[in-house]
Coordinates of C-alpha atoms and ligand atoms in Angstrom, one line a residue:
X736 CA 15.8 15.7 10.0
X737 CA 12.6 17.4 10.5
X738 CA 12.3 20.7 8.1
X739 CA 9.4 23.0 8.4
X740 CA 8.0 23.5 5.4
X741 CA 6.6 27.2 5.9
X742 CA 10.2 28.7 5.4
X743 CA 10.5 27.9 1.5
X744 CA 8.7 30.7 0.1
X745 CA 8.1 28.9 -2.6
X746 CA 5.3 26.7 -1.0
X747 CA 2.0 28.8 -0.1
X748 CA -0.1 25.3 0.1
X749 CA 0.0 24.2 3.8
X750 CA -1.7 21.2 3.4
X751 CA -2.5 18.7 0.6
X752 CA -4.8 15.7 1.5
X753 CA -4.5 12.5 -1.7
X754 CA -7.5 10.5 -1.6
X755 CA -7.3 7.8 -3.6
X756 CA -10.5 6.6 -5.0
X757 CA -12.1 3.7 -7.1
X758 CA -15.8 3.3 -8.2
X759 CA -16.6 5.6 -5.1
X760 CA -19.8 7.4 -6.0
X761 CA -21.8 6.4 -3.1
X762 CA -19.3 7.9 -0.8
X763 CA -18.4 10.8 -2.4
X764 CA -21.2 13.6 -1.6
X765 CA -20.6 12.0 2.3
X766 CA -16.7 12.9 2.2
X767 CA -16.8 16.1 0.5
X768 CA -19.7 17.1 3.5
X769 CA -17.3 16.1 6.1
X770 CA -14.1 16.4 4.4
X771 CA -14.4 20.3 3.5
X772 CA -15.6 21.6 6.4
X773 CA -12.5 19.9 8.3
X774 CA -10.5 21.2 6.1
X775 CA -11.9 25.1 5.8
X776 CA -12.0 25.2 9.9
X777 CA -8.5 24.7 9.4
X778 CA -7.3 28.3 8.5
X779 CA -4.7 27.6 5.6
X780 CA -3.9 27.1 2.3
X781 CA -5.2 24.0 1.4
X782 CA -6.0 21.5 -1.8
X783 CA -7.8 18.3 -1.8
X784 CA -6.1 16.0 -4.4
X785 CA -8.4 13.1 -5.6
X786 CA -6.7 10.5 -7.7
X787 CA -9.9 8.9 -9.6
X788 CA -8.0 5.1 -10.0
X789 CA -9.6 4.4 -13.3
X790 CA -13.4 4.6 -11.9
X791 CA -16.2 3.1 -14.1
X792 CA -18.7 4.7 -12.2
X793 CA -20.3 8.2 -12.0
X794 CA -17.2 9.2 -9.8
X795 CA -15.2 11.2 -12.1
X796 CA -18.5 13.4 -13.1
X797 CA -19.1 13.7 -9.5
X798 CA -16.0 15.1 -9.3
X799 CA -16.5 17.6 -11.6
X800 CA -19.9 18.9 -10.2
X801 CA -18.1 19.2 -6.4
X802 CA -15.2 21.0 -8.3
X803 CA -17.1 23.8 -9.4
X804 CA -18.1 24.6 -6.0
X805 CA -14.8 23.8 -4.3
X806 CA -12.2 25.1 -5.9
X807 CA -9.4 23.4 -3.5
X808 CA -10.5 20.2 -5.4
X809 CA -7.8 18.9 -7.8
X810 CA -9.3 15.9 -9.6
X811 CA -6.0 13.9 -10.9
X812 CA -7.5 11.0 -13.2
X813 CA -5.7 7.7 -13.6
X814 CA -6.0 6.0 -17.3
X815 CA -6.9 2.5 -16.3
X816 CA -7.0 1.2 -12.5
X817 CA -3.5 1.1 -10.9
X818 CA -4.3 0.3 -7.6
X819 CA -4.8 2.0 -4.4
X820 CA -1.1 2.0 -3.8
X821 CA -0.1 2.8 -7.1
X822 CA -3.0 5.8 -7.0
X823 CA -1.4 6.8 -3.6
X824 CA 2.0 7.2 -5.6
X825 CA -0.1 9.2 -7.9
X826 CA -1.5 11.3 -5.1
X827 CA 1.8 11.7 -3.8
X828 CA 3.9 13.0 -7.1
X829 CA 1.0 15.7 -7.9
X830 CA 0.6 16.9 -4.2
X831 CA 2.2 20.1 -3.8
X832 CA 2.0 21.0 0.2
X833 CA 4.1 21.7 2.5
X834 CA 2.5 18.7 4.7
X835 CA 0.8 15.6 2.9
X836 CA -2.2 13.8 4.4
X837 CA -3.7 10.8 3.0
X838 CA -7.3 9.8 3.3
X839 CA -9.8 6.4 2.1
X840 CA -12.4 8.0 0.4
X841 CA -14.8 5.9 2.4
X842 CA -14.7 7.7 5.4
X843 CA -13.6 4.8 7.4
X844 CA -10.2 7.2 8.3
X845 CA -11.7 10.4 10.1
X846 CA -11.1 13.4 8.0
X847 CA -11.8 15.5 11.6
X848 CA -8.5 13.9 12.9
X849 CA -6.5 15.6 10.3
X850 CA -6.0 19.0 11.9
X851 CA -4.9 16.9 15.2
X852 CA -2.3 15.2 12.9
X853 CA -0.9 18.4 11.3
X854 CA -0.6 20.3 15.1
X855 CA 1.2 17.4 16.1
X856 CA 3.5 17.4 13.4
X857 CA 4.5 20.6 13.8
X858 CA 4.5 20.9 17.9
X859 CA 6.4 18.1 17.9
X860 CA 8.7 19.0 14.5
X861 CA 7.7 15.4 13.2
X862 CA 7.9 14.3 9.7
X863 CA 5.3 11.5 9.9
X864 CA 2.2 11.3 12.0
X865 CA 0.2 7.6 11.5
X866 CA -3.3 7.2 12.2
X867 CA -3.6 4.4 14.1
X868 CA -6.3 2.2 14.7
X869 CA -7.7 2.2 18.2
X870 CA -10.4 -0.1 17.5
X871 CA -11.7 -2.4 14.3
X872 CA -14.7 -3.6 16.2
X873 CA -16.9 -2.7 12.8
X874 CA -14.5 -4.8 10.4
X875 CA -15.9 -8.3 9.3
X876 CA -14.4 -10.6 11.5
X877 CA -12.5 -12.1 8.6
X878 CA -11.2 -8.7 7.8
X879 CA -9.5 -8.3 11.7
X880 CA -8.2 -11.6 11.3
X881 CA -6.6 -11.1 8.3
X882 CA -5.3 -7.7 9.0
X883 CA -3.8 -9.2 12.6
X884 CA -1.9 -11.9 10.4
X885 CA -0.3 -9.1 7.9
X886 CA 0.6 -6.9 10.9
X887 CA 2.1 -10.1 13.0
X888 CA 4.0 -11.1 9.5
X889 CA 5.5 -7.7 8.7
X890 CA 6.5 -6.7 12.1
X891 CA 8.5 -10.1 12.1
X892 CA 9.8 -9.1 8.5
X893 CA 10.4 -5.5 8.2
X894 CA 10.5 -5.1 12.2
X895 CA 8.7 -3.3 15.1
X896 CA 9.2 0.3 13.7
X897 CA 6.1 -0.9 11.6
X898 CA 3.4 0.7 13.7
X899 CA 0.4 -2.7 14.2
X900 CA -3.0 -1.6 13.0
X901 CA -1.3 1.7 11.3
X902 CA -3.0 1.9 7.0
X903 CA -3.2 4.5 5.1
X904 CA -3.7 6.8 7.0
X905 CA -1.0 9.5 7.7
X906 CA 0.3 12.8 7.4
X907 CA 3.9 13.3 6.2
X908 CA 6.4 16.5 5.7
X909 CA 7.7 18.0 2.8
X910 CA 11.2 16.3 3.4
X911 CA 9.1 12.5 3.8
X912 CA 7.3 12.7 0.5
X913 CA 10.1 13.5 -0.9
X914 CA 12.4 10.8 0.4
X915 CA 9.6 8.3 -0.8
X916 CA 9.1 9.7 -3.9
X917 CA 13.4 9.2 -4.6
X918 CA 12.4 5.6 -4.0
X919 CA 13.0 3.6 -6.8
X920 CA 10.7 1.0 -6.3
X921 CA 7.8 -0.7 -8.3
X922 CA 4.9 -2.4 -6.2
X923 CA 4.8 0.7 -3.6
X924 CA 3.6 -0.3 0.4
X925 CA 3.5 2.7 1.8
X926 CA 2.6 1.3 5.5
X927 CA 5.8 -0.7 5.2
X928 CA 7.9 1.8 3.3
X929 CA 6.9 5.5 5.0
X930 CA 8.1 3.7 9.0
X931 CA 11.4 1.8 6.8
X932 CA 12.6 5.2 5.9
X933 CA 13.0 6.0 9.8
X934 CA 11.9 9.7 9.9
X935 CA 10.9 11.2 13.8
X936 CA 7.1 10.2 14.0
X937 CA 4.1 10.4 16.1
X938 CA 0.6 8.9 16.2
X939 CA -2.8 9.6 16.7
X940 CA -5.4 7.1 17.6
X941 CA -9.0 6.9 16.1
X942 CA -11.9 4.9 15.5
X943 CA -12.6 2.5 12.8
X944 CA -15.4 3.7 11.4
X945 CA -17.9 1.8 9.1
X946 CA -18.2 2.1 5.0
X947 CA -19.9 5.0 4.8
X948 CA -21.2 3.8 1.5
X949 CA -20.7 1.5 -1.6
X950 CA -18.8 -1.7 -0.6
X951 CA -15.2 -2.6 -0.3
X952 CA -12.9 -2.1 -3.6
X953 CA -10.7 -4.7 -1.7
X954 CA -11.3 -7.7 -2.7
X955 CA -9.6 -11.4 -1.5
X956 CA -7.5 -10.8 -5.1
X957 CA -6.0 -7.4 -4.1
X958 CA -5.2 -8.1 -0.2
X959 CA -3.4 -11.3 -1.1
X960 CA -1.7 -9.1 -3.4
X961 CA -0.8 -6.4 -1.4
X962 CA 0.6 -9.2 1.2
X963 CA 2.9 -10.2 -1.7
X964 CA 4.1 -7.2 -2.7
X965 CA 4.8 -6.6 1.4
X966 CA 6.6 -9.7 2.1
X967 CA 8.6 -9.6 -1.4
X968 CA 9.7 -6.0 -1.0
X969 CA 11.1 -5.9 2.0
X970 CA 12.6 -9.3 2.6
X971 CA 14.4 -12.3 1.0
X972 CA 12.8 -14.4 3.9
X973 CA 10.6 -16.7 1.3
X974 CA 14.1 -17.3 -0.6
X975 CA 15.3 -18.5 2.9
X976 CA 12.7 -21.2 3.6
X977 CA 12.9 -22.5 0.0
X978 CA 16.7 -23.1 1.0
X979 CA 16.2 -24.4 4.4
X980 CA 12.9 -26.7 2.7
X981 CA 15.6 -27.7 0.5
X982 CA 18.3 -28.3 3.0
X983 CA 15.9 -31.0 4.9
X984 CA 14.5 -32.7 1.5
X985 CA 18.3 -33.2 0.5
X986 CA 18.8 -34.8 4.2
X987 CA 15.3 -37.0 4.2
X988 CA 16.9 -38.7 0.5
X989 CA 19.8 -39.5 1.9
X990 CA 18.0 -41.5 4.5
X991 CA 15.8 -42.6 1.6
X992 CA 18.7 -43.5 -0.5
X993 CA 19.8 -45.9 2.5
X994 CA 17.0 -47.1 3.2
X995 CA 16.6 -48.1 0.0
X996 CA 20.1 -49.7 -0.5
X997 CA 19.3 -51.4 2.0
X998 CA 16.1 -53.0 0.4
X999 CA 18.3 -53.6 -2.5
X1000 CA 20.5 -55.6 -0.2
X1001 CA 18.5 -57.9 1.3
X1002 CA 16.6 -58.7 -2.1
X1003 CA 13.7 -57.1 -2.0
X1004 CA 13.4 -54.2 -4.4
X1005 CA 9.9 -54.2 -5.5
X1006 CA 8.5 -52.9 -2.1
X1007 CA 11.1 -50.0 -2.8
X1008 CA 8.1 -48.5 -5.5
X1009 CA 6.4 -47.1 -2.5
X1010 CA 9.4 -45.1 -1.0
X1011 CA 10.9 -44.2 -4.5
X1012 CA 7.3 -42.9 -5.6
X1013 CA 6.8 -40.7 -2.2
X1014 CA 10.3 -39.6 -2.8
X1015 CA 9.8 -38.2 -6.6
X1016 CA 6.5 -36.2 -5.1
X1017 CA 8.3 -34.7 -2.1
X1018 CA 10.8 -33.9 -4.2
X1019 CA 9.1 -32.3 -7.2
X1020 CA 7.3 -30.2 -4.5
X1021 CA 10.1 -28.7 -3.1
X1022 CA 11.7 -28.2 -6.5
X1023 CA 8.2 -26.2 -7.5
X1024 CA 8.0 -24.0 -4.4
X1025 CA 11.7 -23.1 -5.4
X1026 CA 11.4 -22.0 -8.6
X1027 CA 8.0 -20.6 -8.1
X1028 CA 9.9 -17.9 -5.2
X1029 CA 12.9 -17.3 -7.7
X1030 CA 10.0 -16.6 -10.3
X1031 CA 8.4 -14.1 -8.0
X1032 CA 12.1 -12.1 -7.6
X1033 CA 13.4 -13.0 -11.4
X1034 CA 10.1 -10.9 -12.4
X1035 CA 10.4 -7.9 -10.2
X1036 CA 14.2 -7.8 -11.4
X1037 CA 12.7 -7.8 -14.6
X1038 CA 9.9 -4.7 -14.0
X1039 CA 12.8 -3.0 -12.2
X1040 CA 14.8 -3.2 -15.0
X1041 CA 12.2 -2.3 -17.1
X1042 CA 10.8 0.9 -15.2
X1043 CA 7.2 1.0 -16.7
X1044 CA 5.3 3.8 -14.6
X1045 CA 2.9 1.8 -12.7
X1046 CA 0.3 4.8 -13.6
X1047 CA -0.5 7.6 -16.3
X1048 CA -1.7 10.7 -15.1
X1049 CA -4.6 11.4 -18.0
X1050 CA -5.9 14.4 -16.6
X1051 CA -4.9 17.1 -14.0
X1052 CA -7.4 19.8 -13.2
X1053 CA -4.0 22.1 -12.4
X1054 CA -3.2 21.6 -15.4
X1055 CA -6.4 21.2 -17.4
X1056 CA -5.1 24.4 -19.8
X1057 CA -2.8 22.0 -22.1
X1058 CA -4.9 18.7 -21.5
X1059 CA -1.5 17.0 -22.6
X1060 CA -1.2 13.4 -20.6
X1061 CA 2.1 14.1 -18.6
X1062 CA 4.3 12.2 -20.7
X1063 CA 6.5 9.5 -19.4
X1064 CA 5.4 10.2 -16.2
X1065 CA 7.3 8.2 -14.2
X1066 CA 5.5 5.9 -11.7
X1067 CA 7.8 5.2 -8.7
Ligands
LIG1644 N1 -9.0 2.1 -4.0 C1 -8.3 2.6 -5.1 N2 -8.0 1.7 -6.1 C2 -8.3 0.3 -6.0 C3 -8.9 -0.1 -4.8 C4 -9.2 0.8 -3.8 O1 -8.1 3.8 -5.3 O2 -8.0 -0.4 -6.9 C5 -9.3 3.1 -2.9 C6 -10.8 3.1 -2.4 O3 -11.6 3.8 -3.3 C7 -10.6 3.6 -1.0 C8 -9.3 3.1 -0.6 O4 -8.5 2.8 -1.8 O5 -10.6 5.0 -1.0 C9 -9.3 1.9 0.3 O6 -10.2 0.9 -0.3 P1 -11.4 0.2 0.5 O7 -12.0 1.2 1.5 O8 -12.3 -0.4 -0.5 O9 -10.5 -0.9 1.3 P2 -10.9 -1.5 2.7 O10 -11.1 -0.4 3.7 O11 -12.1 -2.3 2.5 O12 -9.7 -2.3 3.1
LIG1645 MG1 -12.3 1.2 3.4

């Protein structure tokens, strides 16, 4: 159900682009220099929407400086650090264009690609073009590795319409952002989500570029996370193997519980310590790998139920008149 945008009168900005950043002041002055002229050679209406995810750094006055200059720049300023996913959701409430491109501010995405992505989209009528990954040859090799396990895992969970070595990187229609901002949702993966929701898409292959600067804001803490919050979301498989570990625990005590009768038996009951003692361990373990997945889906019950944004918005330059936080802004 492709629309194309340019028909609602309403909407005179062709293109947003969200970039979410954190603590990115190294790369900044490299991505407006490559990011603008990209965007200018372009020919339309345009606005650059940076969502600054709670940076500590000179980011947010850097910001400021490149605003003056450009006035396409929107600076949208996160209270506290949300996350990139949860400053993508960010990106993706405030953006206003007909067509929605999201960017790293670290270059390692080619902002040059971005005109290649909106031409496709609208050749081909598509609502979602992904940038996909040709190459990773300048990732650590711990970082291919693990990114070649998430893929593997989530094409197995969420299925094959998950395009491998496909991030953040995309361009989506009017219609798309809006069907993912009617998602409900807490704990947003938008590489998982955006291919779930089954609108006509393309690709466009590019190189994995280095860091330009500054060093990853992804550390081991946030990529386990985000493999959580991917597996969780969109599958009750961990639920599953906490039944079927359960299933064969209950099986290996009942051969326990005759092999231990039959101990009893013949007499000989002290030996039975060893077997009752493995037993009690196995069993314990199973028991705490249970409750620990119920935990996991008894809590996200429990934020859905309680529908706390997952960000604040504390400062929109398109709105900088009132400076009034948009209240109860509501983070899904
Ligand atoms: N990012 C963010 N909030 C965070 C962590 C990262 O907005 O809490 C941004 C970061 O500034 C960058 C993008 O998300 O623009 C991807 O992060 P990074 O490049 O550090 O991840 P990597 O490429 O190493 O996986
Ligand atoms: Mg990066």
């Amino acid at each position: 159900m492709s629309t194309e945008p340019s028909t609602n009168p309403s909407v005179t900005t062709t293109l947003s682009v969200v970039v979410p950043m954190y603590n990115e002041e190294d790369a900044l002055p490299a991505l407006v220099a490559r990011l603008r002229p990209a965007l200018d050679g372009m020919d339309i209406g345009y606005e650059v929407v940076a969502v600054d995810d709670g940076s500590k750094d000179r980011t947010a006055e850097l910001l400021t400086e490149f605003q003056v200059k450009w006035p396409e720049l929107r600076i949208v300023r996160l209270r506290g650090n949300s996350g990139h996913q949860a400053a993508l959701t960010a990106g993706l409430h405030s953006a206003v264009g007909a067509y929605v491109a999201s960017l790293d501010a670290d270059l390692q995405d080619p902002p040059e690609k971005i005109p290649e992505m909106l031409g496709l989209a609208r050749r081909d009528h598509l609502d979602i073009v992904y940038g996909v990954r040709a190459d990773r040859s300048t990732d650590t090799g711990f970082k291919r590795r693990s990114a070649g396990a998430y893929y593997w895992l989530v094409r197995r969970l969420v299925g094959k319409q998950v395009p491998a070595q496909a991030g953040d990187f995309r361009l989506l229609s009017r219609a798309a952002v809006e069907a993912v901002k009617s998602m409900p949702d807490q704990h947003q993966v938008y590489r998982l989500l955006v291919p779930w929701l089954g609108f006509p898409s393309g690709q466009v292959t590019y190189q994995r570029e280095e860091r330009v600067a500054g060093e990853t804001k992804y550390p081991l803490s946030k990529m386990i996370r985000l493999g959580l919050d991917s597996v969780i979301n969109f599958s009750a498989a961990p639920l599953r193997l906490a039944t079927w570990l359960g299933v064969a625990s209950f099986f290996g005590c009942l051969l326990m519980v005759g092999a231990t009768l039959a101990i009893y038996l013949c007499g000989k009951t002290v030996p039975g310590w060893t077997s009752l003692f493995i037993m009690m361990l196995f069993l314990g373990g199973v028991q705490l790998i249970c409750v620990g997945l119920l935990g996991e889906y008894i809590g996200r019950i429990y934020t859905a139920v309680q529908r706390r944004p997952t960000f604040f918005v504390g400062y929109d330059s398109a709105h900088s008149a009132s400076e009034t936080p948009a209240e109860g802004e509501n983070g899904r």
